[in-house]
GROMACS .gro file of C-alpha atoms in nm:
model
  125
    1UNK     CA    1  -6.151   8.705   7.865
    2UNK     CA    2  -6.506   8.849   7.741
    3UNK     CA    3  -6.651   8.897   7.388
    4UNK     CA    4  -6.689   9.249   7.417
    5UNK     CA    5  -6.484   9.462   7.183
    6UNK     CA    6  -6.329   9.720   7.355
    7UNK     CA    7  -6.098   9.909   7.100
    8UNK     CA    8  -6.211  10.254   6.951
    9UNK     CA    9  -6.096  10.204   6.626
   10UNK     CA   10  -6.235   9.919   6.369
   11UNK     CA   11  -5.982   9.674   6.240
   12UNK     CA   12  -5.990   9.466   5.951
   13UNK     CA   13  -5.860   9.118   5.975
   14UNK     CA   14  -5.674   9.032   5.655
   15UNK     CA   15  -5.327   8.883   5.533
   16UNK     CA   16  -5.130   9.126   5.325
   17UNK     CA   17  -4.763   9.170   5.277
   18UNK     CA   18  -4.570   9.502   5.376
   19UNK     CA   19  -4.197   9.625   5.320
   20UNK     CA   20  -4.080   9.820   5.630
   21UNK     CA   21  -3.758   9.992   5.704
   22UNK     CA   22  -3.655  10.087   6.031
   23UNK     CA   23  -3.585  10.490   6.007
   24UNK     CA   24  -3.229  10.586   5.939
   25UNK     CA   25  -3.181  10.230   5.786
   26UNK     CA   26  -3.123  10.083   5.449
   27UNK     CA   27  -3.234   9.719   5.495
   28UNK     CA   28  -3.600   9.650   5.381
   29UNK     CA   29  -3.790   9.360   5.562
   30UNK     CA   30  -4.105   9.212   5.409
   31UNK     CA   31  -4.348   9.130   5.702
   32UNK     CA   32  -4.716   8.988   5.703
   33UNK     CA   33  -4.967   9.221   5.797
   34UNK     CA   34  -5.241   9.070   6.008
   35UNK     CA   35  -5.467   9.358   6.095
   36UNK     CA   36  -5.492   9.693   5.947
   37UNK     CA   37  -5.676  10.007   6.058
   38UNK     CA   38  -5.688  10.393   5.935
   39UNK     CA   39  -5.459  10.431   6.223
   40UNK     CA   40  -5.204  10.131   6.245
   41UNK     CA   41  -5.139   9.771   6.180
   42UNK     CA   42  -5.033   9.464   6.343
   43UNK     CA   43  -4.732   9.307   6.150
   44UNK     CA   44  -4.574   8.987   6.198
   45UNK     CA   45  -4.214   8.841   6.060
   46UNK     CA   46  -3.840   8.825   6.143
   47UNK     CA   47  -3.782   9.208   6.198
   48UNK     CA   48  -3.635   9.286   6.537
   49UNK     CA   49  -3.783   9.633   6.676
   50UNK     CA   50  -3.856   9.775   6.991
   51UNK     CA   51  -4.127   9.998   7.113
   52UNK     CA   52  -4.049  10.347   7.006
   53UNK     CA   53  -3.858  10.273   6.686
   54UNK     CA   54  -3.969  10.489   6.393
   55UNK     CA   55  -4.036  10.298   6.057
   56UNK     CA   56  -4.127  10.373   5.694
   57UNK     CA   57  -4.405  10.104   5.589
   58UNK     CA   58  -4.499  10.049   5.196
   59UNK     CA   59  -4.857   9.969   5.205
   60UNK     CA   60  -5.009   9.826   4.875
   61UNK     CA   61  -5.231  10.073   4.672
   62UNK     CA   62  -5.142  10.341   4.978
   63UNK     CA   63  -4.756  10.381   4.949
   64UNK     CA   64  -4.514  10.482   5.191
   65UNK     CA   65  -4.644  10.545   5.539
   66UNK     CA   66  -4.452  10.664   5.846
   67UNK     CA   67  -4.518  10.508   6.192
   68UNK     CA   68  -4.376  10.448   6.539
   69UNK     CA   69  -4.376  10.081   6.715
   70UNK     CA   70  -4.638  10.083   6.987
   71UNK     CA   71  -4.563   9.723   7.131
   72UNK     CA   72  -4.384   9.400   7.068
   73UNK     CA   73  -4.478   9.073   7.158
   74UNK     CA   74  -4.240   8.739   7.032
   75UNK     CA   75  -4.266   8.797   6.649
   76UNK     CA   76  -4.579   9.077   6.603
   77UNK     CA   77  -4.576   9.415   6.651
   78UNK     CA   78  -4.798   9.712   6.647
   79UNK     CA   79  -4.746  10.032   6.462
   80UNK     CA   80  -4.913  10.361   6.505
   81UNK     CA   81  -4.917  10.529   6.184
   82UNK     CA   82  -4.843  10.902   6.157
   83UNK     CA   83  -5.146  10.980   5.965
   84UNK     CA   84  -5.459  10.802   5.917
   85UNK     CA   85  -5.497  10.587   5.592
   86UNK     CA   86  -5.780  10.475   5.412
   87UNK     CA   87  -5.733  10.092   5.515
   88UNK     CA   88  -5.971   9.977   5.271
   89UNK     CA   89  -5.779  10.073   4.987
   90UNK     CA   90  -5.502   9.844   5.074
   91UNK     CA   91  -5.766   9.548   5.016
   92UNK     CA   92  -5.845   9.674   4.665
   93UNK     CA   93  -5.643   9.530   4.331
   94UNK     CA   94  -5.378   9.759   4.209
   95UNK     CA   95  -5.546  10.027   3.952
   96UNK     CA   96  -5.334  10.226   3.698
   97UNK     CA   97  -5.510  10.552   3.789
   98UNK     CA   98  -5.441  10.520   4.171
   99UNK     CA   99  -5.205  10.766   4.327
  100UNK     CA  100  -5.077  10.633   4.656
  101UNK     CA  101  -5.063  10.979   4.828
  102UNK     CA  102  -5.434  10.996   4.757
  103UNK     CA  103  -5.488  10.760   5.053
  104UNK     CA  104  -5.353  10.967   5.328
  105UNK     CA  105  -5.640  11.104   5.534
  106UNK     CA  106  -5.544  11.338   5.799
  107UNK     CA  107  -5.282  11.309   6.114
  108UNK     CA  108  -5.391  11.081   6.383
  109UNK     CA  109  -5.312  11.172   6.712
  110UNK     CA  110  -5.510  10.940   6.903
  111UNK     CA  111  -5.272  10.644   6.805
  112UNK     CA  112  -4.951  10.801   6.816
  113UNK     CA  113  -4.693  10.614   7.029
  114UNK     CA  114  -4.508  10.833   7.269
  115UNK     CA  115  -4.145  10.918   7.180
  116UNK     CA  116  -3.875  10.717   7.302
  117UNK     CA  117  -3.702  10.893   7.601
  118UNK     CA  118  -3.392  11.105   7.592
  119UNK     CA  119  -3.086  10.880   7.724
  120UNK     CA  120  -3.006  11.180   7.932
  121UNK     CA  121  -3.306  11.181   8.142
  122UNK     CA  122  -3.300  10.816   8.227
  123UNK     CA  123  -3.189  10.700   8.569
  124UNK     CA  124  -2.938  10.417   8.654
  125UNK     CA  125  -3.050  10.175   8.877
   0.00000   0.00000   0.00000
């Protein structure tokens, strides 16, 4: 492994907590945010997710952000946000004048995970 960074988007290593709800579920799970970028995040916790699951993530100073699970490895998982956020805003202390919706920047197509396959199009082996 080399020391060369091959990712196209800068990530901030940090330790925050976020609340995550699997889409169409009611249970909220608290997870650790290990790194965060404008287009996604890596989370860690006792949340059982699969690649392609849709999630609603509540981030400090940002509010609720939709996303898709891009990868899963043990208790860690990557989430591609539906819309880019201002990831630096999550680092700041919560301020009374901040509105979470103002942190949404623009749609992110570069970080979007593919949709799960349609069950009728899968082959049985």
